[in-house]
GROMACS .gro file of C-alpha atoms in nm:
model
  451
    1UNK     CA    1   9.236  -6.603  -5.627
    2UNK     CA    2   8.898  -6.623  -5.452
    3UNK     CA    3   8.825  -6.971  -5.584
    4UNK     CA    4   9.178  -7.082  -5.518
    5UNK     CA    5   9.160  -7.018  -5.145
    6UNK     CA    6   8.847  -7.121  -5.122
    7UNK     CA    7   8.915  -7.442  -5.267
    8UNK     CA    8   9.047  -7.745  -4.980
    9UNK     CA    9   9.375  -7.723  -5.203
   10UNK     CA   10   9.447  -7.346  -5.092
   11UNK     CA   11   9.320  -7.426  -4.790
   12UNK     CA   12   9.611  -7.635  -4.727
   13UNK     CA   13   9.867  -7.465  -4.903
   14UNK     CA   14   9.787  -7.118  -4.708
   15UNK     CA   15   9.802  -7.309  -4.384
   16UNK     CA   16  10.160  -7.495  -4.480
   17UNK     CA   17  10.272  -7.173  -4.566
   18UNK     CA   18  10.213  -6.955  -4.278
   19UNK     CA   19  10.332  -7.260  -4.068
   20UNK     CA   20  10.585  -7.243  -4.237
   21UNK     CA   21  10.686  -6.861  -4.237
   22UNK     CA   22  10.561  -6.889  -3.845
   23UNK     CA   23  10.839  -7.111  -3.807
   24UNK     CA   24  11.089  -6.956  -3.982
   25UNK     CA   25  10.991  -6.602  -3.820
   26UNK     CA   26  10.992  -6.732  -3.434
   27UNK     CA   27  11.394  -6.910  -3.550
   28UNK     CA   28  11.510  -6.606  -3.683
   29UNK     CA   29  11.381  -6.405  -3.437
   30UNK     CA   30  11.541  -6.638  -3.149
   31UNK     CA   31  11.867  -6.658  -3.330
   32UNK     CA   32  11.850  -6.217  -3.375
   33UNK     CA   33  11.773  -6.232  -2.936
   34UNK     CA   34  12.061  -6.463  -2.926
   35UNK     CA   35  12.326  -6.267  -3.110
   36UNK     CA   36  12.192  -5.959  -2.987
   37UNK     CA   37  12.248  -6.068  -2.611
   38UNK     CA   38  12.616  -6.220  -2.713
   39UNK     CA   39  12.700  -5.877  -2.869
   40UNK     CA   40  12.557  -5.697  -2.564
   41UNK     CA   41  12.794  -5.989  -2.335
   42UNK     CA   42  13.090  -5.846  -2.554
   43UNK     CA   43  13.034  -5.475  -2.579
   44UNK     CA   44  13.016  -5.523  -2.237
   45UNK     CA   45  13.314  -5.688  -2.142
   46UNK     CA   46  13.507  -5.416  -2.411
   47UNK     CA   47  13.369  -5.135  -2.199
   48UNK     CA   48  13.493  -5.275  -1.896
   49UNK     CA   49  13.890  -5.310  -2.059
   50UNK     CA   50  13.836  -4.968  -2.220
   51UNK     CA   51  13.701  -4.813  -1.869
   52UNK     CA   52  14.035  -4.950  -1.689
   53UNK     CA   53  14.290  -4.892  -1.938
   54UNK     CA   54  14.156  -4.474  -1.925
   55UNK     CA   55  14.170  -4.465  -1.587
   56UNK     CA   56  14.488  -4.623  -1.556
   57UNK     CA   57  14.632  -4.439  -1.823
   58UNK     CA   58  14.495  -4.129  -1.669
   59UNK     CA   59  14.602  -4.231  -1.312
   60UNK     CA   60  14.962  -4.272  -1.413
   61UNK     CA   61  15.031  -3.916  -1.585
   62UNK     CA   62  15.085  -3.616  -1.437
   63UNK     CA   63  14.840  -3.378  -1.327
   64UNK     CA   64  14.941  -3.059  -1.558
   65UNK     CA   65  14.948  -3.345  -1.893
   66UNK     CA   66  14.577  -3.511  -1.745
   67UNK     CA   67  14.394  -3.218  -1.948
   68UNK     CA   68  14.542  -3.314  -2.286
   69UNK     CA   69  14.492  -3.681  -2.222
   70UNK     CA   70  14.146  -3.662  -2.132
   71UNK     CA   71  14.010  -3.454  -2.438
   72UNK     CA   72  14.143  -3.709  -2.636
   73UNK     CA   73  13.950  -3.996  -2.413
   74UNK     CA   74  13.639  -3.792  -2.398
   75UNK     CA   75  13.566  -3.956  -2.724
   76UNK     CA   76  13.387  -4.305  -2.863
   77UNK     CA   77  13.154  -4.525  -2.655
   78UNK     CA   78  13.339  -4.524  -2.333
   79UNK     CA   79  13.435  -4.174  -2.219
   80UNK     CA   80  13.653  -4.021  -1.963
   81UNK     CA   81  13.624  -3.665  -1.917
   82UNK     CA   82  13.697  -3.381  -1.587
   83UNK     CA   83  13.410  -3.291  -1.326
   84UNK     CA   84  13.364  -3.074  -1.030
   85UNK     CA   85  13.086  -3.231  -0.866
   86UNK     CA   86  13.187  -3.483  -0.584
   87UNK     CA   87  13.268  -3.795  -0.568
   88UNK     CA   88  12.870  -3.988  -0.601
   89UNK     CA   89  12.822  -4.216  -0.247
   90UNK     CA   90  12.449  -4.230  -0.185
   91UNK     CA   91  12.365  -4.440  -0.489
   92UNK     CA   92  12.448  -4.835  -0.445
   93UNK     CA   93  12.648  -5.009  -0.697
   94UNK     CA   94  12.606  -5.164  -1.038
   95UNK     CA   95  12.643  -5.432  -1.209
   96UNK     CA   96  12.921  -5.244  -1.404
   97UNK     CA   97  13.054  -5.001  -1.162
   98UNK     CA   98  13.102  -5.321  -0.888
   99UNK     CA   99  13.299  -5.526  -1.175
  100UNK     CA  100  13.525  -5.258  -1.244
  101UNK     CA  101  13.565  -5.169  -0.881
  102UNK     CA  102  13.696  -5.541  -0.848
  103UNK     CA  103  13.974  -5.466  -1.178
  104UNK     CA  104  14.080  -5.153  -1.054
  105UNK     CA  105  14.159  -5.240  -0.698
  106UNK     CA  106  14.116  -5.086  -0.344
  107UNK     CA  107  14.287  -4.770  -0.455
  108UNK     CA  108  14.042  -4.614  -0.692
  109UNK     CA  109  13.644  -4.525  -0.581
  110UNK     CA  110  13.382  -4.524  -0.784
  111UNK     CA  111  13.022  -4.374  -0.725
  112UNK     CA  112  12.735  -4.440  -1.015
  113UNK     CA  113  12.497  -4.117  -1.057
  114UNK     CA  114  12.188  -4.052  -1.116
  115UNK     CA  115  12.270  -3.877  -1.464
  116UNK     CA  116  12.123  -4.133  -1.748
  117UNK     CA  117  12.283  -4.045  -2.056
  118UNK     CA  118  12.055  -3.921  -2.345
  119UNK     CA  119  12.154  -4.210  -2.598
  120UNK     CA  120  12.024  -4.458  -2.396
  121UNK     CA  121  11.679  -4.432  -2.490
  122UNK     CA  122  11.729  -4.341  -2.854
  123UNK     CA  123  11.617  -4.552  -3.062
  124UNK     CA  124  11.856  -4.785  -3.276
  125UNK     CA  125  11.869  -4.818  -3.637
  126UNK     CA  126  11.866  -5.174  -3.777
  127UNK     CA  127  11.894  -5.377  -4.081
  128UNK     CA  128  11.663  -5.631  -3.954
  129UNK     CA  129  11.328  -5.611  -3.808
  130UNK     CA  130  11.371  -5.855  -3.514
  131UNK     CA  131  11.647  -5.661  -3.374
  132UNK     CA  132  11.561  -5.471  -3.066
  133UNK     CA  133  11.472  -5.106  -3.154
  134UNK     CA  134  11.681  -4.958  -2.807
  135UNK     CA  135  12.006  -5.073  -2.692
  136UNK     CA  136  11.989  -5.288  -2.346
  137UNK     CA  137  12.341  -5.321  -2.284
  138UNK     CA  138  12.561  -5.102  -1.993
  139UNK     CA  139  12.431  -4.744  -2.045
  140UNK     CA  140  12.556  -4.509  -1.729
  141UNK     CA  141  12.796  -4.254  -1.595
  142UNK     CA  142  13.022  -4.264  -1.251
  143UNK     CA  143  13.211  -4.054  -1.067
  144UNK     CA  144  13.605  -4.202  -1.044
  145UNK     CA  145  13.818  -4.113  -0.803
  146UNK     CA  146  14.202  -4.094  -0.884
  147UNK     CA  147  14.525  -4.238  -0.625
  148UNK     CA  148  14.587  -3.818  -0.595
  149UNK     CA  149  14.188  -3.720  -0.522
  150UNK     CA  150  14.085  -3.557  -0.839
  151UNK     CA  151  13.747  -3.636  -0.965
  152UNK     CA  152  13.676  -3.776  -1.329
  153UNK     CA  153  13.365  -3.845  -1.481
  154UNK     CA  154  13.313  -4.183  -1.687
  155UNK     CA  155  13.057  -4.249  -1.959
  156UNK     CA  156  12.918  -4.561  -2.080
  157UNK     CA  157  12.740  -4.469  -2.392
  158UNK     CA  158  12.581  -4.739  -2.674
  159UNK     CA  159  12.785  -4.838  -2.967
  160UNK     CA  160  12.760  -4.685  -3.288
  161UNK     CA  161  12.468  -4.833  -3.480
  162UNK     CA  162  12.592  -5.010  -3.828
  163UNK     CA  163  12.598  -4.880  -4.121
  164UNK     CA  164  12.316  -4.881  -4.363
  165UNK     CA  165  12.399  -5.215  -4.620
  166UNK     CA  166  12.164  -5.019  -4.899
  167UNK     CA  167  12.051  -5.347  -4.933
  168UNK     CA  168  11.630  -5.411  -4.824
  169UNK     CA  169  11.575  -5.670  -4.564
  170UNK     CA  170  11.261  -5.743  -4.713
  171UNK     CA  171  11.405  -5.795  -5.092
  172UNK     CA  172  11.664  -6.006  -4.922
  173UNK     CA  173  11.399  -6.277  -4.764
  174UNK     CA  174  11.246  -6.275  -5.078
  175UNK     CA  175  11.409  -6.559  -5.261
  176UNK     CA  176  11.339  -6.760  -4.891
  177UNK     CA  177  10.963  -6.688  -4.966
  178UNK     CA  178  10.932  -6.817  -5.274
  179UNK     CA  179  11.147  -7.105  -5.178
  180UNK     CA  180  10.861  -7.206  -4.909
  181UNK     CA  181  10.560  -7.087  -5.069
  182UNK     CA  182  10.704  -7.356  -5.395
  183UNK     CA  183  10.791  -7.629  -5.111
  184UNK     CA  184  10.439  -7.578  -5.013
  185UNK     CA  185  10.262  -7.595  -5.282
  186UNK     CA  186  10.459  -7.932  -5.408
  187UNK     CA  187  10.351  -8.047  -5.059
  188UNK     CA  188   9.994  -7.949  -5.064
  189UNK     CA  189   9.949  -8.081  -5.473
  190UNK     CA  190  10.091  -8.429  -5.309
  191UNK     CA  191   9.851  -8.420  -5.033
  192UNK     CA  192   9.518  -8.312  -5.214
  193UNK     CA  193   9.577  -8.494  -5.549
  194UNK     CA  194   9.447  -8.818  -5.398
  195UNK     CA  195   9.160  -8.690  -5.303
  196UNK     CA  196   9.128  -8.484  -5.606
  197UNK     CA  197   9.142  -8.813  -5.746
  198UNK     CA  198   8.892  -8.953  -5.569
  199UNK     CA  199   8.666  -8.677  -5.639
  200UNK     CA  200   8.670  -8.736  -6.009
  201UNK     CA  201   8.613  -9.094  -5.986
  202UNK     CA  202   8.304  -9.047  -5.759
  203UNK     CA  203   8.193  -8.780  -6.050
  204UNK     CA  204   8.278  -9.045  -6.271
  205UNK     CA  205   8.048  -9.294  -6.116
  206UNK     CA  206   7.731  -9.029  -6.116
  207UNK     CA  207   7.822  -9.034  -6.515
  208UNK     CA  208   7.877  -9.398  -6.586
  209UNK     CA  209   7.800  -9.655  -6.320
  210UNK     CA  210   8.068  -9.888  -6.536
  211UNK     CA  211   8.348  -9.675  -6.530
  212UNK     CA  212   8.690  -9.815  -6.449
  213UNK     CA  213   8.752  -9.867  -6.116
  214UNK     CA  214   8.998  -9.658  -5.924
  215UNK     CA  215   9.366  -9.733  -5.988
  216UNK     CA  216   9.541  -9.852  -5.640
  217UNK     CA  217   9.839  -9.650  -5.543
  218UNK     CA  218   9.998  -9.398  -5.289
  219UNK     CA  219  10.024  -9.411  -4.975
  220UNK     CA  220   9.859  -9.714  -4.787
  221UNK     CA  221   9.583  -9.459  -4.618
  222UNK     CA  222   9.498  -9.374  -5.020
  223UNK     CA  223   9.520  -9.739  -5.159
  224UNK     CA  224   9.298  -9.854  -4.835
  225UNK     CA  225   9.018  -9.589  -4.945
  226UNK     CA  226   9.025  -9.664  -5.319
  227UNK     CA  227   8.968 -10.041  -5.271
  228UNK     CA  228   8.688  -9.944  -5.027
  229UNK     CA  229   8.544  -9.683  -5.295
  230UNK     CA  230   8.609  -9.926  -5.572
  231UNK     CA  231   8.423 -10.228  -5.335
  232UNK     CA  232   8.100  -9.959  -5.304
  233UNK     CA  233   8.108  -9.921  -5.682
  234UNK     CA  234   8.084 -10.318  -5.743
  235UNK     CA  235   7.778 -10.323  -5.466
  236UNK     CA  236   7.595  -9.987  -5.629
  237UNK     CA  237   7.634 -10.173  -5.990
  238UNK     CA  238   7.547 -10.486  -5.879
  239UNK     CA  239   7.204 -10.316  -5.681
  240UNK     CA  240   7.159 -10.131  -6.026
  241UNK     CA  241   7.166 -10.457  -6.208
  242UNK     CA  242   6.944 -10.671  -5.999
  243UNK     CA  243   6.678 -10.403  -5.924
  244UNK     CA  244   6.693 -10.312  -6.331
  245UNK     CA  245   6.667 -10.713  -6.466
  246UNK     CA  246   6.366 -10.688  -6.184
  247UNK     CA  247   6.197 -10.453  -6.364
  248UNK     CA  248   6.240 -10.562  -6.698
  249UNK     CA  249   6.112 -10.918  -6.597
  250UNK     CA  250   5.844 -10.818  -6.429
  251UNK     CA  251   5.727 -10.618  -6.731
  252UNK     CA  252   5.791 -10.812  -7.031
  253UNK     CA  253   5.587 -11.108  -6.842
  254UNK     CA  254   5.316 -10.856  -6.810
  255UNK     CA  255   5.273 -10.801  -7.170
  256UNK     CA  256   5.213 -11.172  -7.202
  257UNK     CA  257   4.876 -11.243  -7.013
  258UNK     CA  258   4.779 -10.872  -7.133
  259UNK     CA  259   4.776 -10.939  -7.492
  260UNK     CA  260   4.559 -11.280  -7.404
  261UNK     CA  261   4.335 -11.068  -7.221
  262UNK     CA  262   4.303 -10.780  -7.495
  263UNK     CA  263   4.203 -11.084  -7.755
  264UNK     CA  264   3.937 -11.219  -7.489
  265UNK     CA  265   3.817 -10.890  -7.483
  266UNK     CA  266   3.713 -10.861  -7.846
  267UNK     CA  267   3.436 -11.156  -7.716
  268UNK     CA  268   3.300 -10.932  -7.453
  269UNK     CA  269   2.929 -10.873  -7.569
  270UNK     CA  270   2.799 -10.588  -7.413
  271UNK     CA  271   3.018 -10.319  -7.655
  272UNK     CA  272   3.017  -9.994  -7.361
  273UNK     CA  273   3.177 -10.261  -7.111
  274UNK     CA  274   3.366 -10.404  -7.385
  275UNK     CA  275   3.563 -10.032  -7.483
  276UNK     CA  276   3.533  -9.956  -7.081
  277UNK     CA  277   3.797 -10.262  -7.045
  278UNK     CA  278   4.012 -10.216  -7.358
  279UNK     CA  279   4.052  -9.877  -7.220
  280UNK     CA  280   4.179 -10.006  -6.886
  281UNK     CA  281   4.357 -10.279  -7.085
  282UNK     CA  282   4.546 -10.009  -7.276
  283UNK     CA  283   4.643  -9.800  -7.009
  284UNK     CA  284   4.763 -10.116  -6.838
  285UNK     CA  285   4.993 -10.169  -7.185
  286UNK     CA  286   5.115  -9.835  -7.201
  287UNK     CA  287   5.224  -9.846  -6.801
  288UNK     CA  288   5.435 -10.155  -6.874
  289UNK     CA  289   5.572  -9.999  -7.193
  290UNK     CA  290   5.695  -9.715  -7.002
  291UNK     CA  291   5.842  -9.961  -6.700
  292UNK     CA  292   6.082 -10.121  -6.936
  293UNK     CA  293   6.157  -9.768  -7.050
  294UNK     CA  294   6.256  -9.687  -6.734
  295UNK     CA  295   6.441  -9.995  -6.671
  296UNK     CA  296   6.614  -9.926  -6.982
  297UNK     CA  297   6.697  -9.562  -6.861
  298UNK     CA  298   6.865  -9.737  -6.573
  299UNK     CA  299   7.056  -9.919  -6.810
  300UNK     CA  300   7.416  -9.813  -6.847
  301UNK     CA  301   7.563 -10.053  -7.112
  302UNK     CA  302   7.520  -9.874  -7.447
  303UNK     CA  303   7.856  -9.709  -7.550
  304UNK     CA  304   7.923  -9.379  -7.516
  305UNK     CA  305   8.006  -9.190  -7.803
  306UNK     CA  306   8.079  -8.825  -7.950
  307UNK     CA  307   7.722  -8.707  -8.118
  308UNK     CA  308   7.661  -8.413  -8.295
  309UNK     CA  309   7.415  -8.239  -8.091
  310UNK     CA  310   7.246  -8.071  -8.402
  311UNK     CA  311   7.146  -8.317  -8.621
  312UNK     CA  312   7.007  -8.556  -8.316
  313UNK     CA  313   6.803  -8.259  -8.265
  314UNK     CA  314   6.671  -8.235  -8.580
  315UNK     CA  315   6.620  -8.598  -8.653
  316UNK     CA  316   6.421  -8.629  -8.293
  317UNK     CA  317   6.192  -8.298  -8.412
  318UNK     CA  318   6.137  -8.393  -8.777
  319UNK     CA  319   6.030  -8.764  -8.669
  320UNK     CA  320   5.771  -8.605  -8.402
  321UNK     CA  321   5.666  -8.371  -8.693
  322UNK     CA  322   5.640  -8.680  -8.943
  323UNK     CA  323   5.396  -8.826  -8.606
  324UNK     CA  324   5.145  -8.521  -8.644
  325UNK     CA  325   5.305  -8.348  -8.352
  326UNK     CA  326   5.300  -7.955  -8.371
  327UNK     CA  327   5.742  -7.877  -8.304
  328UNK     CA  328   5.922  -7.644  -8.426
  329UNK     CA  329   6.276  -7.637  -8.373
  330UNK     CA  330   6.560  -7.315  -8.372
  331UNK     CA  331   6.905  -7.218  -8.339
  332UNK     CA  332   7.223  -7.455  -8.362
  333UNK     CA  333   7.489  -7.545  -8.087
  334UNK     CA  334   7.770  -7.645  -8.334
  335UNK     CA  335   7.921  -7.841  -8.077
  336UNK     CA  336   7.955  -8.236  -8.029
  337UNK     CA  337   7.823  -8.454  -7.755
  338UNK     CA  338   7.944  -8.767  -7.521
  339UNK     CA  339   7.642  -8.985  -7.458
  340UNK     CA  340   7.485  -9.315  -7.531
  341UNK     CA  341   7.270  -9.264  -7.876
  342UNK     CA  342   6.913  -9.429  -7.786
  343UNK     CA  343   6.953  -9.300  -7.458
  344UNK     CA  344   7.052  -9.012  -7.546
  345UNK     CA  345   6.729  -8.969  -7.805
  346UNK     CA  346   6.460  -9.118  -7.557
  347UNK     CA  347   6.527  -8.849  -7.303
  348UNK     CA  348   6.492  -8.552  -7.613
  349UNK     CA  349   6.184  -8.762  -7.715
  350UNK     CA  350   6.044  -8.775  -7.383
  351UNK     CA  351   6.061  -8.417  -7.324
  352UNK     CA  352   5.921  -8.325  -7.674
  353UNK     CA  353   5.622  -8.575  -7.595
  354UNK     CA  354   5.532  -8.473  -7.273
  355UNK     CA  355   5.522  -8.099  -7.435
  356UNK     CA  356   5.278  -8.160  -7.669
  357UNK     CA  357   5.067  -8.369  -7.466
  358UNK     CA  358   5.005  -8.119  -7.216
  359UNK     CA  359   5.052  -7.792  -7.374
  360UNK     CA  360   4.974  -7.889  -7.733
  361UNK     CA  361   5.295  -7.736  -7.892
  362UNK     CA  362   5.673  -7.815  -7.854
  363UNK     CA  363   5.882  -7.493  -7.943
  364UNK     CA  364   6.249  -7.652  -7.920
  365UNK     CA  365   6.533  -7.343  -7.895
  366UNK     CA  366   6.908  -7.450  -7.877
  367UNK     CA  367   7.185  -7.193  -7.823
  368UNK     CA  368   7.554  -7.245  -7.731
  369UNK     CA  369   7.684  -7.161  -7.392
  370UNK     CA  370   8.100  -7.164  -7.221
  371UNK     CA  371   8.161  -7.538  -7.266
  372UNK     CA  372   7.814  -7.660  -7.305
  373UNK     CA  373   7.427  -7.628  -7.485
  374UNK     CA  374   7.105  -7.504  -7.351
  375UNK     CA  375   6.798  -7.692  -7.471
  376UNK     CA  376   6.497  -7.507  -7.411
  377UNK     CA  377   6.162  -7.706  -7.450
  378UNK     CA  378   5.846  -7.461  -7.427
  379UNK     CA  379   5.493  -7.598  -7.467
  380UNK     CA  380   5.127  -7.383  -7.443
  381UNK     CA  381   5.006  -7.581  -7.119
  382UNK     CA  382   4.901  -7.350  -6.816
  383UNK     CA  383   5.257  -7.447  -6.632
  384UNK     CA  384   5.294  -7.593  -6.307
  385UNK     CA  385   5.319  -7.456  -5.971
  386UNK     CA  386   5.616  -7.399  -5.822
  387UNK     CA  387   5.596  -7.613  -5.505
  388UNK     CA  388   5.532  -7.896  -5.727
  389UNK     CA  389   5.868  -7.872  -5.977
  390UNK     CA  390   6.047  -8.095  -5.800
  391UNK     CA  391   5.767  -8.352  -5.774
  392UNK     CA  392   5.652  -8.421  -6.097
  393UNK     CA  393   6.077  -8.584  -6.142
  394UNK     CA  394   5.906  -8.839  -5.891
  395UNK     CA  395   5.807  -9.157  -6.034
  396UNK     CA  396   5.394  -9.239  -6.140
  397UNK     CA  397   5.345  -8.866  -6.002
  398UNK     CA  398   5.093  -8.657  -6.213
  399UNK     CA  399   4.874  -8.329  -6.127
  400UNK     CA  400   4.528  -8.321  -6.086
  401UNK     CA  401   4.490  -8.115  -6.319
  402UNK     CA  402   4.567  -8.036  -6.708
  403UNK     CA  403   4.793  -8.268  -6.661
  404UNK     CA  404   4.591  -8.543  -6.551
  405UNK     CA  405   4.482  -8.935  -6.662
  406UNK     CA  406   4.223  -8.757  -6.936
  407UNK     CA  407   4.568  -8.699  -7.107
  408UNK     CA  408   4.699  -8.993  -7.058
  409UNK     CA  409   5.085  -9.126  -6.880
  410UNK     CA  410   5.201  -9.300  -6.646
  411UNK     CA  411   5.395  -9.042  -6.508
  412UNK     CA  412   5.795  -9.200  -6.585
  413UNK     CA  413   5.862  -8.965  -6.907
  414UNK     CA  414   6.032  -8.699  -6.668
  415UNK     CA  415   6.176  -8.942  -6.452
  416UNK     CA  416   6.350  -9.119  -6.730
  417UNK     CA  417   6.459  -8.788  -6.895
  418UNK     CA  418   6.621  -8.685  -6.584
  419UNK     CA  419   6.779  -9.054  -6.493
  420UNK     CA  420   6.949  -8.988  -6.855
  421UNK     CA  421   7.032  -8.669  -6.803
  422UNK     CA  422   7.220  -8.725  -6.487
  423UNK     CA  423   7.440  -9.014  -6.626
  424UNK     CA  424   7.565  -8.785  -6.925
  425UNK     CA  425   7.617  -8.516  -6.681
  426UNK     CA  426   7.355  -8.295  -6.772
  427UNK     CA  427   7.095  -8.103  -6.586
  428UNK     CA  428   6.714  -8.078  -6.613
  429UNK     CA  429   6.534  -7.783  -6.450
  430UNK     CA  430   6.191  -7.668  -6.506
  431UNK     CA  431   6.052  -7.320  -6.511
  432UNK     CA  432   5.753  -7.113  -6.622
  433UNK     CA  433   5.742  -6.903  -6.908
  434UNK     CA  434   5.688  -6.504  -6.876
  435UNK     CA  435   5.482  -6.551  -7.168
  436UNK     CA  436   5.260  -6.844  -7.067
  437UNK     CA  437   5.349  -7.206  -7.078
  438UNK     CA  438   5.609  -7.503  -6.911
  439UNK     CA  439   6.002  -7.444  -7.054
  440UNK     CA  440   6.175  -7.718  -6.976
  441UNK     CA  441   6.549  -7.638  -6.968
  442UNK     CA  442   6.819  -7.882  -7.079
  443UNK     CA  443   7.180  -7.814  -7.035
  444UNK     CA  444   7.463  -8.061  -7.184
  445UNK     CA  445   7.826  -8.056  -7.177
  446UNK     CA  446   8.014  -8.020  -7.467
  447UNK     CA  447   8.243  -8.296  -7.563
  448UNK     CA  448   8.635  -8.182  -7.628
  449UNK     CA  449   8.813  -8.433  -7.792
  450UNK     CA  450   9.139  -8.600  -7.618
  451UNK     CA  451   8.985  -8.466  -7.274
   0.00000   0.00000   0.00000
């Protein structure tokens, strides 16, 4: 749930969805005020004809039958019942009081009291929470005085709240919930899924510099940044290309006028100066050898295809055992690869090589992990320091020290074990052993057919 919210996608949809239950909350809740204040309008206008018809009624009998009459109107909402206190004049009209004044004529007084009935202020029971907890309609008593004199009291009281529907307002909006939270989620998959889209085709392009380019379609906003993401792949390849066929050129004509000079060389007389510049010669050879490796590791046309992570493993450690190289290899991944073969083997053979070159032994371990292998490559060197991990990735960087010219390199094996790495999608750390030693640690992601 964390993830999901956390995640542009839930972003959106929790934001369309409280929008959208804002909006719904602030109608309902205007549409509740409105009925509420036409009920009020109503209720009002009914106390007013029941007000007049009891005092009518009770104007029109005779005195001795007025008792009867009244204990049967000293009952509902709008009551009429006797009094002995006088008739109320110090108190100006109401709203209510001046309005039935007006109905009843010149011949009947009315005086409001002070007396505010106790069911005024109680608060109302109601099957839905935007209705107004007290009642705000014509709540008060008045004095009325009769053609003959006599005194009655009238009562305005609240109406009877409704009755309980059994039914939970709560349970009742529920089916409106889910209706928005589904219309908001079909909005917010619409919305993101471009750019999901994009996402995976940028991902895409870290893997495989050649992958298809983006398919155009949407909206004209989505279409508009596909071509421009599809136009940056065509410039990135074509940058890859030209900088790669560079680098190849340049060192395949190297090897040309170095092999004349390495045959010169065996004419040299003086034999120290003579090994002095075959030395140079052959460090000169083994720099270009490793430049068109590293043009080649920029090289993204070799077809991908599923590998079987365990027996490239052992064919890479049994040929560097077969080349006098101390490796030992354990455990199995059972699990199947996507990658480009040779590539695929130069960055394993890198690793293994620069292992025993500097730390004399290559112990490979391989284990399985959730949806992809661990690689570890641990060699008996004295390790590196930690501020200069991220260096040695850097291309023709070496340390001064154990790992130094006296063992030889250019300095490209990591770099073209990572630049592999990354376009199969895998991941290249260093670390060093508790026990002494470089591990290198290489994790790859398992292959799922179909996927």
């Amino acid at each position: 749930m964390k993830v999901f919210f956390g995640s542009m996608t839930g972003r959106v949809f929790l934001i369309l969805l409280l929008g959208i239950v804002a909006s719904a909350a602030l109608t309902q809740w205007l549409a509740v005020g409105e009925r509420t204040r036409a009920l009020e309008r109503y209720r009002d206008f009914h106390a007013l004809e029941r007000a007049e018809q009891l005092i009518t009624t009770a104007d029109v009998l005779p005195e001795a039958s007025r008792p009867t009459y009244l204990r049967m109107a000293n009952r509902g909402t709008v009551r009429l019942e006797a009094t002995d206190m006088p008739l109320a004049t110090a108190l100006p009209p109401t709203e209510f009081s001046s309005t039935l004044q007006q109905r009843l004529g010149a011949g009947y007084k009315l005086g409001p009291l002070a007396e505010h009935p106790a069911a005024c202020d109680l608060p109302r029971k109601s099957n839905n929470i935007f209705a107004p907890s007290q009642w705000r309609g014509t709540c008060e008593t008045m004095n009325v005085q009769l053609h003959d004199g006599q005194v009655l009291k009238l009562s305005v009281l609240p109406p009877r709240a409704p009755p309980p529907s059994g039914h939970s307002e709560l349970m009742a909006m529920l089916p409106f919930l889910f209706s928005i939270a589904a219309l908001a989620y079909l909005v917010t998959r619409m919305t993101v899924r471009p750019l999901k889209q994009l996402a995976q085709a940028a991902k895409d392009l870290g893997n495989d510099i050649n992958h298809a380019p983006v398919a155009l379609s949407g909206a004209a906003e989505i279409r508009q940044a596909s071509a421009a993401f599809n136009a940056m792949q065509a410039r990135i390849r074509q940058h890859i290309m030209q900088r790669t066929q560079m680098l190849a050129a340049i060192t395949h004509d190297l090897q040309t006028p170095l092999t004349r000079l390495r045959l010169r060389l065996e004419k040299v007389g003086d034999q120290e100066l003579q090994q002095r510049l075959i030395d140079d010669l052959s460090a000169m050879q083994q720099m270009v050898k490793e430049g068109l490796d590293l043009a080649r590791s920029m090289d993204t046309t070799e077809t991908m295809q599923a590998l079987d992570l365990d027996s490239l493993l052992d064919s890479v450690c049994s040929d560097a055992t077969d080349g006098g190289q101390q490796v030992e290899l354990r455990g199995r991944a059972a699990m199947a690869l996507m990658g480009r073969p040779l590539a695929i083997r130069r960055c394993l053979v890198n690793l293994i090589d620069n292992a025993v070159k500097y730390g004399h032994y290559a112990n490979v371990t391989v284990e399985r992990m959730v949806g992809a292998a661990r690689i570890r490559i641990r060699d008996g060197g004295p390790g590196i320091d930690q501020d200069q991990m991220a260096r040695v990735f850097e291309p023709f960087y070496r340390i001064e020290t154990s790992r130094s010219r006296e063992s030889g390199g250019t300095g490209l094996g990591l770099t073209i074990a990572r630049n592999i790495a990354e376009q199969h999608g895998a991941n290249v750390m260093l670390s060093n052993h508790a026990d002494g030693g470089l591990e290198v640690t290489l994790i790859v992601p398992e292959y799922y057919a179909g996927a």
